[in-house]
mmCIF file of C-alpha atoms and ligand atoms in Angstrom:
data_model
loop_
_atom_site.group_PDB
_atom_site.id
_atom_site.type_symbol
_atom_site.label_atom_id
_atom_site.label_comp_id
_atom_site.label_asym_id
_atom_site.label_seq_id
_atom_site.Cartn_x
_atom_site.Cartn_y
_atom_site.Cartn_z
ATOM 1 C CA MET A 27 136.111 81.260 127.605
ATOM 2 C CA LYS A 28 134.676 78.701 130.009
ATOM 3 C CA THR A 29 132.639 80.382 132.741
ATOM 4 C CA LEU A 30 132.398 78.613 136.077
ATOM 5 C CA ILE A 31 128.921 78.963 137.591
ATOM 6 C CA LEU A 32 128.698 78.785 141.382
ATOM 7 C CA GLU A 33 125.207 78.289 142.828
ATOM 8 C CA SER A 34 124.717 79.784 146.279
ATOM 9 C CA ILE A 35 121.936 77.377 147.183
ATOM 10 C CA GLN A 36 124.093 74.330 146.486
ATOM 11 C CA THR A 37 127.516 75.500 147.553
ATOM 12 C CA SER A 38 128.612 76.864 150.933
ATOM 13 C CA VAL A 39 129.653 80.501 151.274
ATOM 14 C CA GLU A 40 133.079 79.244 152.331
ATOM 15 C CA GLU A 41 133.570 77.204 149.182
ATOM 16 C CA ILE A 42 132.236 79.932 146.871
ATOM 17 C CA ALA A 43 134.589 82.447 148.478
ATOM 18 C CA ASP A 44 137.594 80.063 148.263
ATOM 19 C CA LYS A 45 137.068 79.363 144.572
ATOM 20 C CA SER A 46 136.320 82.980 143.687
ATOM 21 C CA ALA A 47 139.278 84.371 145.623
ATOM 22 C CA SER A 48 141.653 81.938 143.957
ATOM 23 C CA ILE A 49 140.368 82.976 140.498
ATOM 24 C CA LEU A 50 140.799 86.659 141.417
ATOM 25 C CA LYS A 51 144.333 85.995 142.738
ATOM 26 C CA LYS A 52 145.264 84.645 139.324
ATOM 27 C CA GLY A 53 143.966 87.807 137.645
ATOM 28 C CA GLY A 54 140.545 86.390 136.745
ATOM 29 C CA ILE A 55 137.175 88.155 136.662
ATOM 30 C CA VAL A 56 134.313 87.154 138.973
ATOM 31 C CA ILE A 57 130.713 88.377 138.909
ATOM 32 C CA PHE A 58 129.242 88.374 142.392
ATOM 33 C CA PRO A 59 126.029 89.510 144.077
ATOM 34 C CA THR A 60 125.853 92.506 146.381
ATOM 35 C CA GLU A 61 122.831 93.914 148.247
ATOM 36 C CA THR A 62 122.373 96.579 145.527
ATOM 37 C CA VAL A 63 123.163 95.084 142.097
ATOM 38 C CA TYR A 64 125.612 92.432 140.824
ATOM 39 C CA GLY A 65 129.246 93.547 140.452
ATOM 40 C CA ILE A 66 131.887 92.470 137.904
ATOM 41 C CA GLY A 67 135.034 92.282 140.000
ATOM 42 C CA ALA A 68 138.806 92.146 139.788
ATOM 43 C CA ASP A 69 141.645 92.337 142.326
ATOM 44 C CA ALA A 70 142.035 96.103 142.799
ATOM 45 C CA PHE A 71 145.853 95.820 142.773
ATOM 46 C CA ASN A 72 146.116 93.794 139.582
ATOM 47 C CA THR A 73 145.985 96.489 136.887
ATOM 48 C CA LYS A 74 145.838 93.938 134.053
ATOM 49 C CA ALA A 75 142.753 92.306 135.551
ATOM 50 C CA VAL A 76 141.178 95.714 136.151
ATOM 51 C CA ASP A 77 141.779 96.653 132.508
ATOM 52 C CA LYS A 78 139.913 93.474 131.534
ATOM 53 C CA VAL A 79 136.833 94.628 133.481
ATOM 54 C CA PHE A 80 136.749 97.865 131.456
ATOM 55 C CA GLU A 81 137.114 95.917 128.217
ATOM 56 C CA ILE A 82 134.459 93.269 128.966
ATOM 57 C CA LYS A 83 131.943 95.859 130.167
ATOM 58 C CA LYS A 84 132.823 98.282 127.341
ATOM 59 C CA ARG A 85 133.291 101.004 129.933
ATOM 60 C CA ALA A 86 134.843 104.406 129.230
ATOM 61 C CA LYS A 87 138.407 104.517 130.599
ATOM 62 C CA ASP A 88 137.898 107.790 132.463
ATOM 63 C CA ASN A 89 135.059 106.428 134.617
ATOM 64 C CA PRO A 90 136.625 105.160 137.875
ATOM 65 C CA LEU A 91 135.546 102.071 139.789
ATOM 66 C CA ILE A 92 134.453 101.555 143.419
ATOM 67 C CA PHE A 93 136.806 99.708 145.796
ATOM 68 C CA HIS A 94 134.845 97.079 147.756
ATOM 69 C CA VAL A 95 136.370 96.455 151.163
ATOM 70 C CA PHE A 96 135.908 93.923 153.935
ATOM 71 C CA SER A 97 137.211 95.675 157.064
ATOM 72 C CA GLU A 98 138.009 99.092 158.503
ATOM 73 C CA LYS A 99 141.698 98.157 158.342
ATOM 74 C CA MET A 100 141.344 97.674 154.603
ATOM 75 C CA ILE A 101 139.763 101.152 154.246
ATOM 76 C CA GLU A 102 142.516 102.779 156.265
ATOM 77 C CA GLU A 103 145.124 101.300 153.930
ATOM 78 C CA ILE A 104 143.619 102.990 150.876
ATOM 79 C CA GLY A 105 141.789 106.155 151.970
ATOM 80 C CA GLU A 106 141.975 108.996 154.489
ATOM 81 C CA ILE A 107 139.133 108.661 156.977
ATOM 82 C CA ASN A 108 138.154 112.072 158.316
ATOM 83 C CA GLN A 109 135.528 112.837 161.013
ATOM 84 C CA ILE A 110 132.582 112.872 158.651
ATOM 85 C CA ALA A 111 133.658 109.617 156.980
ATOM 86 C CA LYS A 112 134.084 107.993 160.381
ATOM 87 C CA LYS A 113 130.531 108.918 161.419
ATOM 88 C CA ILE A 114 129.058 107.654 158.161
ATOM 89 C CA ILE A 115 130.998 104.379 158.203
ATOM 90 C CA LYS A 116 129.929 103.679 161.797
ATOM 91 C CA GLU A 117 126.259 104.187 160.998
ATOM 92 C CA PHE A 118 125.830 102.763 157.511
ATOM 93 C CA TRP A 119 128.470 100.136 156.803
ATOM 94 C CA PRO A 120 128.170 97.474 155.625
ATOM 95 C CA GLY A 121 125.430 98.881 153.396
ATOM 96 C CA PRO A 122 124.439 100.598 150.133
ATOM 97 C CA LEU A 123 126.547 103.741 150.551
ATOM 98 C CA THR A 124 129.821 104.567 148.775
ATOM 99 C CA ILE A 125 132.073 107.317 150.064
ATOM 100 C CA VAL A 126 134.735 109.186 148.079
ATOM 101 C CA LEU A 127 137.864 109.800 150.203
ATOM 102 C CA LYS A 128 141.314 111.258 149.605
ATOM 103 C CA SER A 129 143.383 108.360 148.298
ATOM 104 C CA LYS A 130 146.482 106.984 150.034
ATOM 105 C CA ILE A 131 147.576 104.704 147.201
ATOM 106 C CA ASP A 132 149.456 105.018 143.913
ATOM 107 C CA LYS A 133 147.511 106.743 141.153
ATOM 108 C CA LYS A 134 148.061 103.764 138.880
ATOM 109 C CA PHE A 135 145.418 101.974 140.966
ATOM 110 C CA THR A 136 143.007 104.909 141.232
ATOM 111 C CA PHE A 137 142.483 105.619 137.546
ATOM 112 C CA GLY A 138 144.801 108.632 137.832
ATOM 113 C CA LEU A 139 142.738 110.328 140.554
ATOM 114 C CA ASP A 140 143.786 111.539 144.001
ATOM 115 C CA THR A 141 140.468 110.376 145.407
ATOM 116 C CA ILE A 142 139.078 106.866 145.871
ATOM 117 C CA ALA A 143 135.516 105.602 146.096
ATOM 118 C CA VAL A 144 135.053 102.937 148.793
ATOM 119 C CA ARG A 145 132.161 100.770 149.901
ATOM 120 C CA MET A 146 131.563 97.797 152.197
ATOM 121 C CA PRO A 147 128.771 95.684 150.689
ATOM 122 C CA GLU A 148 126.164 94.070 152.904
ATOM 123 C CA ASN A 149 126.358 90.628 151.356
ATOM 124 C CA LEU A 150 127.982 87.644 153.018
ATOM 125 C CA ILE A 151 129.323 86.141 149.808
ATOM 126 C CA ALA A 152 130.851 89.436 148.643
ATOM 127 C CA LEU A 153 132.430 90.125 152.042
ATOM 128 C CA LYS A 154 133.875 86.615 152.347
ATOM 129 C CA ILE A 155 135.479 86.795 148.893
ATOM 130 C CA ILE A 156 137.158 90.119 149.708
ATOM 131 C CA GLU A 157 138.351 88.732 153.033
ATOM 132 C CA LYS A 158 139.846 85.634 151.390
ATOM 133 C CA LEU A 159 141.453 87.658 148.605
ATOM 134 C CA GLY A 160 143.009 89.989 151.175
ATOM 135 C CA ASN A 161 142.809 92.942 148.761
ATOM 136 C CA PRO A 162 139.919 95.256 147.862
ATOM 137 C CA ILE A 163 137.880 94.249 144.819
ATOM 138 C CA VAL A 164 137.089 96.911 142.244
ATOM 139 C CA ALA A 165 133.694 96.220 140.741
ATOM 140 C CA PRO A 166 131.368 98.247 138.579
ATOM 141 C CA SER A 167 127.778 97.147 138.104
ATOM 142 C CA ALA A 168 127.684 93.925 136.025
ATOM 143 C CA ASN A 169 126.003 95.190 132.868
ATOM 144 C CA ILE A 170 127.252 96.262 129.457
ATOM 145 C CA SER A 171 127.852 100.029 129.759
ATOM 146 C CA GLY A 172 124.748 102.039 128.960
ATOM 147 C CA LYS A 173 122.350 99.160 129.711
ATOM 148 C CA PRO A 174 120.252 98.504 132.836
ATOM 149 C CA SER A 175 122.233 97.103 135.808
ATOM 150 C CA SER A 176 121.864 93.430 136.740
ATOM 151 C CA THR A 177 119.698 92.536 139.719
ATOM 152 C CA ASP A 178 119.406 88.797 139.093
ATOM 153 C CA PHE A 179 121.536 85.867 137.925
ATOM 154 C CA GLU A 180 119.619 85.683 134.604
ATOM 155 C CA HIS A 181 120.775 89.219 133.738
ATOM 156 C CA VAL A 182 124.476 88.600 134.303
ATOM 157 C CA TYR A 183 124.260 85.230 132.606
ATOM 158 C CA HIS A 184 122.717 86.912 129.560
ATOM 159 C CA ASP A 185 125.295 89.712 129.406
ATOM 160 C CA PHE A 186 128.509 87.914 130.418
ATOM 161 C CA TYR A 187 128.363 84.099 130.109
ATOM 162 C CA GLY A 188 131.497 83.024 128.232
ATOM 163 C CA LYS A 189 133.205 86.398 128.815
ATOM 164 C CA VAL A 190 134.241 86.087 132.478
ATOM 165 C CA ASP A 191 135.910 83.376 134.558
ATOM 166 C CA CYS A 192 133.167 82.916 137.113
ATOM 167 C CA ILE A 193 129.570 83.943 137.846
ATOM 168 C CA ILE A 194 128.010 83.435 141.269
ATOM 169 C CA ASN A 195 124.273 82.903 141.396
ATOM 170 C CA GLY A 196 123.123 84.707 144.523
ATOM 171 C CA GLY A 197 119.503 85.136 143.412
ATOM 172 C CA ASN A 198 117.738 88.504 143.393
ATOM 173 C CA THR A 199 119.551 91.475 144.925
ATOM 174 C CA VAL A 200 117.852 93.144 147.911
ATOM 175 C CA TYR A 201 117.650 96.796 146.835
ATOM 176 C CA GLY A 202 117.858 96.647 143.029
ATOM 177 C CA ILE A 203 119.433 100.102 142.694
ATOM 178 C CA GLU A 204 123.134 100.938 143.053
ATOM 179 C CA SER A 205 124.694 102.433 146.162
ATOM 180 C CA THR A 206 124.393 106.131 146.938
ATOM 181 C CA VAL A 207 127.718 107.871 146.265
ATOM 182 C CA ILE A 208 128.800 110.845 148.377
ATOM 183 C CA ASP A 209 132.053 112.808 148.312
ATOM 184 C CA VAL A 210 133.294 113.452 151.863
ATOM 185 C CA THR A 211 136.775 114.753 151.004
ATOM 186 C CA GLU A 212 135.723 118.277 152.117
ATOM 187 C CA ARG A 213 133.965 119.422 155.252
ATOM 188 C CA GLU A 214 130.510 118.818 153.791
ATOM 189 C CA ALA A 215 129.089 115.790 152.061
ATOM 190 C CA VAL A 216 128.281 116.178 148.369
ATOM 191 C CA LEU A 217 125.891 113.800 146.635
ATOM 192 C CA LEU A 218 127.462 112.398 143.484
ATOM 193 C CA ARG A 219 124.881 109.723 142.726
ATOM 194 C CA PRO A 220 121.520 109.137 144.448
ATOM 195 C CA GLY A 221 121.106 105.458 145.310
ATOM 196 C CA SER A 222 119.595 102.854 147.610
ATOM 197 C CA LEU A 223 120.355 104.804 150.775
ATOM 198 C CA ALA A 224 118.144 107.902 150.965
ATOM 199 C CA ILE A 225 120.064 111.108 151.706
ATOM 200 C CA GLU A 226 117.442 111.919 154.353
ATOM 201 C CA GLU A 227 118.932 109.013 156.334
ATOM 202 C CA ILE A 228 122.408 110.578 156.161
ATOM 203 C CA GLU A 229 121.034 113.958 157.159
ATOM 204 C CA LYS A 230 119.534 112.401 160.291
ATOM 205 C CA LEU A 231 123.133 112.150 161.548
ATOM 206 C CA GLY A 232 123.369 115.942 161.431
ATOM 207 C CA ILE A 233 125.412 115.860 158.212
ATOM 208 C CA LYS A 234 124.261 118.258 155.495
ATOM 209 C CA VAL A 235 124.268 116.589 152.064
ATOM 210 C CA ILE A 236 124.759 119.044 149.244
ATOM 211 C CA ILE A 237 122.866 118.257 146.056
ATOM 212 C CA THR A 238 124.817 119.697 143.138
ATOM 213 C CA GLU A 239 123.380 120.929 139.879
ATOM 214 C CA ALA A 240 123.579 118.462 137.016
ATOM 215 C CA ILE A 241 126.302 120.402 135.185
ATOM 216 C CA GLU A 242 128.616 120.703 138.194
ATOM 217 C CA LEU A 243 127.994 117.024 138.939
ATOM 218 C CA LYS A 244 129.212 116.041 135.510
ATOM 219 C CA LYS A 245 132.616 117.435 136.400
ATOM 220 C CA ARG A 246 132.844 115.811 139.811
ATOM 221 C CA SER A 247 131.243 112.453 139.180
ATOM 222 C CA PRO A 248 132.639 110.916 136.042
ATOM 223 C CA GLY A 249 129.908 108.257 135.868
ATOM 224 C CA THR A 250 127.143 110.775 135.372
ATOM 225 C CA ARG A 251 128.586 111.915 132.034
ATOM 226 C CA TYR A 252 127.464 108.851 130.184
ATOM 227 C CA ARG A 253 124.119 107.606 128.972
ATOM 228 C CA HIS A 254 122.868 104.903 131.274
ATOM 229 C CA TYR A 255 120.316 102.228 132.012
ATOM 230 C CA ALA A 256 118.743 102.538 128.590
ATOM 231 C CA PRO A 257 116.631 99.703 127.154
ATOM 232 C CA ASP A 258 116.485 99.326 123.359
ATOM 233 C CA ILE A 259 112.937 100.686 123.156
ATOM 234 C CA PRO A 260 112.012 104.285 124.080
ATOM 235 C CA VAL A 261 110.972 105.198 127.623
ATOM 236 C CA ILE A 262 108.441 107.986 128.205
ATOM 237 C CA LEU A 263 107.843 109.311 131.707
ATOM 238 C CA PHE A 264 104.793 110.868 133.341
ATOM 239 C CA GLN A 265 104.185 112.550 136.671
ATOM 240 C CA ASN A 266 100.402 112.796 136.859
ATOM 241 C CA LYS A 267 97.238 111.398 135.306
ATOM 242 C CA LYS A 268 96.891 114.295 132.882
ATOM 243 C CA GLU A 269 100.342 113.670 131.443
ATOM 244 C CA LEU A 270 99.644 109.933 131.215
ATOM 245 C CA LEU A 271 96.425 110.543 129.246
ATOM 246 C CA GLN A 272 98.250 112.866 126.890
ATOM 247 C CA ILE A 273 101.010 110.296 126.266
ATOM 248 C CA LEU A 274 98.406 107.593 125.592
ATOM 249 C CA GLU A 275 96.576 109.933 123.189
ATOM 250 C CA GLU A 276 99.831 110.497 121.270
ATOM 251 C CA ASN A 277 100.705 106.799 121.131
ATOM 252 C CA ARG A 278 97.469 105.126 120.114
ATOM 253 C CA GLY A 279 97.837 101.671 118.597
ATOM 254 C CA LYS A 280 101.308 101.098 120.018
ATOM 255 C CA LYS A 281 102.349 98.096 122.063
ATOM 256 C CA ILE A 282 103.024 99.540 125.527
ATOM 257 C CA GLY A 283 104.734 98.273 128.652
ATOM 258 C CA TYR A 284 103.497 100.239 131.664
ATOM 259 C CA MET A 285 105.146 100.500 135.077
ATOM 260 C CA GLY A 286 104.494 102.661 138.111
ATOM 261 C CA LEU A 287 102.916 103.029 141.538
ATOM 262 C CA TYR A 288 99.754 104.461 140.051
ATOM 263 C CA ASN A 289 97.238 101.878 138.890
ATOM 264 C CA PRO A 290 96.097 103.036 135.431
ATOM 265 C CA LEU A 291 93.003 100.774 135.536
ATOM 266 C CA LYS A 292 93.588 100.008 131.919
ATOM 267 C CA THR A 293 95.321 97.069 130.303
ATOM 268 C CA PHE A 294 98.409 97.524 128.264
ATOM 269 C CA GLU A 295 100.393 94.873 126.451
ATOM 270 C CA LYS A 296 102.268 94.523 129.776
ATOM 271 C CA THR A 297 101.257 96.254 132.982
ATOM 272 C CA ILE A 298 103.276 96.281 136.189
ATOM 273 C CA VAL A 299 101.986 98.178 139.216
ATOM 274 C CA PHE A 300 104.311 98.359 142.225
ATOM 275 C CA LYS A 301 103.044 98.268 145.813
ATOM 276 C CA SER A 302 105.686 100.585 147.233
ATOM 277 C CA LEU A 303 108.690 102.722 146.332
ATOM 278 C CA GLU A 304 110.909 99.958 147.687
ATOM 279 C CA GLU A 305 109.335 97.483 145.261
ATOM 280 C CA TYR A 306 109.678 99.987 142.438
ATOM 281 C CA GLY A 307 113.384 100.286 143.204
ATOM 282 C CA ARG A 308 113.896 96.544 143.575
ATOM 283 C CA MET A 309 112.106 95.766 140.289
ATOM 284 C CA LEU A 310 113.047 98.783 138.154
ATOM 285 C CA PHE A 311 115.961 97.341 136.189
ATOM 286 C CA SER A 312 114.482 93.865 135.865
ATOM 287 C CA THR A 313 111.253 95.383 134.521
ATOM 288 C CA LEU A 314 113.169 97.451 131.982
ATOM 289 C CA ARG A 315 114.990 94.317 130.868
ATOM 290 C CA TYR A 316 111.763 92.319 130.769
ATOM 291 C CA PHE A 317 109.953 94.919 128.658
ATOM 292 C CA ASP A 318 112.972 95.109 126.368
ATOM 293 C CA ALA A 319 112.679 91.390 125.660
ATOM 294 C CA GLN A 320 108.914 91.617 124.874
ATOM 295 C CA LYS A 321 109.152 93.385 121.507
ATOM 296 C CA LEU A 322 107.077 96.346 122.619
ATOM 297 C CA ASP A 323 107.014 99.765 120.910
ATOM 298 C CA LEU A 324 107.219 101.866 124.031
ATOM 299 C CA ILE A 325 107.713 101.855 127.787
ATOM 300 C CA ILE A 326 105.652 104.270 129.889
ATOM 301 C CA ALA A 327 106.923 104.757 133.434
ATOM 302 C CA GLN A 328 105.783 106.852 136.351
ATOM 303 C CA LEU A 329 108.364 109.318 137.661
ATOM 304 C CA PRO A 330 108.123 109.331 141.453
ATOM 305 C CA GLU A 331 108.690 112.395 143.633
ATOM 306 C CA LYS A 332 112.367 113.177 144.270
ATOM 307 C CA LYS A 333 112.176 112.260 147.959
ATOM 308 C CA GLY A 334 113.666 109.318 149.835
ATOM 309 C CA LEU A 335 114.242 106.394 147.491
ATOM 310 C CA GLY A 336 112.182 108.277 144.885
ATOM 311 C CA ARG A 337 115.246 110.439 144.176
ATOM 312 C CA ALA A 338 117.309 107.463 142.951
ATOM 313 C CA ILE A 339 114.414 105.904 141.022
ATOM 314 C CA SER A 340 113.775 109.257 139.274
ATOM 315 C CA ASP A 341 117.453 109.591 138.423
ATOM 316 C CA ARG A 342 117.593 106.143 136.798
ATOM 317 C CA LEU A 343 114.337 106.682 134.916
ATOM 318 C CA LEU A 344 115.427 110.081 133.584
ATOM 319 C CA ARG A 345 118.682 108.560 132.325
ATOM 320 C CA ALA A 346 116.849 105.576 130.839
ATOM 321 C CA SER A 347 114.568 107.949 128.961
ATOM 322 C CA GLU A 348 117.478 110.141 127.858
ATOM 323 C CA ALA A 349 115.916 113.105 129.590
ATOM 324 C CA ILE A 350 119.299 113.838 131.249
HETATM 325 O O1 TXA B 406 125.950 99.504 144.252
HETATM 326 C C1 TXA B 406 126.983 99.778 143.650
HETATM 327 O O2 TXA B 406 127.626 100.822 143.865
HETATM 328 C C2 TXA B 406 127.464 98.794 142.575
HETATM 329 C C3 TXA B 406 127.870 97.478 143.264
HETATM 330 C C4 TXA B 406 128.418 96.459 142.281
HETATM 331 O O3 TXA B 406 128.755 97.742 144.276
HETATM 332 N N1 TXA B 406 128.564 99.323 141.823
HETATM 333 C C5 TXA B 406 128.407 100.358 140.939
HETATM 334 O O4 TXA B 406 129.560 100.702 140.278
HETATM 335 O O5 TXA B 406 127.344 100.900 140.725
HETATM 336 P P1 TXA B 406 129.575 101.603 138.958
HETATM 337 O O6 TXA B 406 130.969 101.471 138.461
HETATM 338 O O7 TXA B 406 128.502 101.197 138.050
HETATM 339 O O8 TXA B 406 129.372 103.046 139.507
HETATM 340 C C6 TXA B 406 130.377 103.678 140.259
HETATM 341 C C7 TXA B 406 130.135 105.163 140.377
HETATM 342 C C8 TXA B 406 130.335 105.841 139.026
HETATM 343 O O9 TXA B 406 129.353 106.831 138.892
HETATM 344 C C9 TXA B 406 131.740 106.459 139.184
HETATM 345 O O10 TXA B 406 131.919 107.560 138.360
HETATM 346 C C10 TXA B 406 131.759 106.805 140.635
HETATM 347 O O11 TXA B 406 131.092 105.728 141.285
HETATM 348 N N2 TXA B 406 133.136 106.919 141.164
HETATM 349 C C11 TXA B 406 134.060 105.955 141.338
HETATM 350 N N3 TXA B 406 135.230 106.441 141.803
HETATM 351 C C12 TXA B 406 135.065 107.759 141.979
HETATM 352 C C13 TXA B 406 135.890 108.839 142.426
HETATM 353 N N4 TXA B 406 137.140 108.643 142.841
HETATM 354 N N5 TXA B 406 135.349 110.092 142.456
HETATM 355 C C14 TXA B 406 134.058 110.300 142.072
HETATM 356 N N6 TXA B 406 133.224 109.334 141.621
HETATM 357 C C15 TXA B 406 133.713 108.085 141.573
HETATM 358 MG MG1 MG B 407 126.914 101.167 136.618
#
């Protein structure tokens, strides 16, 4: 298949959105940037196109997709907005937070569920495309299932060139980690996936966010059932210096890619030390992909504390290392 590449530095947002929306209207697939990670999108009300997304991404059929919307009117047409949803939308949208609502639309569009996950991305190109299409866009992260998500054009080009109708080059994404997903169908908010928006921020609004145990979560959040974000080489995690020394002792002579906030003051085959949690989040997936391409034996990564953005980074690292 011929893939049209649209460069955001050469082409106006208007033109990119026009071309993309017309491809989507015909049932095509477009990869676009968001503020979190790149998404591989289809018109939410074209079930044939949506099926294609599952096929191209090799995604399990029982793992539902997020509806990306442009306006409040568009949300109202698909989901029931209760008090808690209203508060959250007002504060955080557009932004890296997905909410699960009771659905108002036919189950054939909601993967058989009576709930629907909705998000308004904070990216001009993404918003303009949805506006021009006039329908929500369903879009999972643009990576082959099980692999690290895409945070740059190079990643989507590598995974999907020749397999989709259009790829938009919007450069690096801002956050680098997917949106936080919370279920607000009941009176309290339940965290389904930690992400780029720290739950502490949501709690500042006076909303209690319930963090469910991993087993319960597997029932409620279909996406957490599957192995994720895994590079081809093994990932070993450490929390403190003692653990790091032990891992090094056990892996003498191996080619190691190191990443973390802690500066190990030692040179590995590849060493990446991040300046902040934000940088760790922004660079996490691209570093995993980079190490993967370097023919190393092992990746050693520092597991941050499960606080603020550290919660989402820990979650992705644990999944990448197969620890959960
Ligand atoms: O930042 C993001 O959220 C990115 C960008 C492209 O928007 N998208 C993304 O989509 O990460 P995906 O498909 O990789 O992850 C969607 C998550 C999955 O864990 C899925 O199970 C969950 O949202 N989800 C979708 N619909 C749901 C529903 N009705 N109930 C519970 N969980 C749902
Ligand atoms: Mg994903």
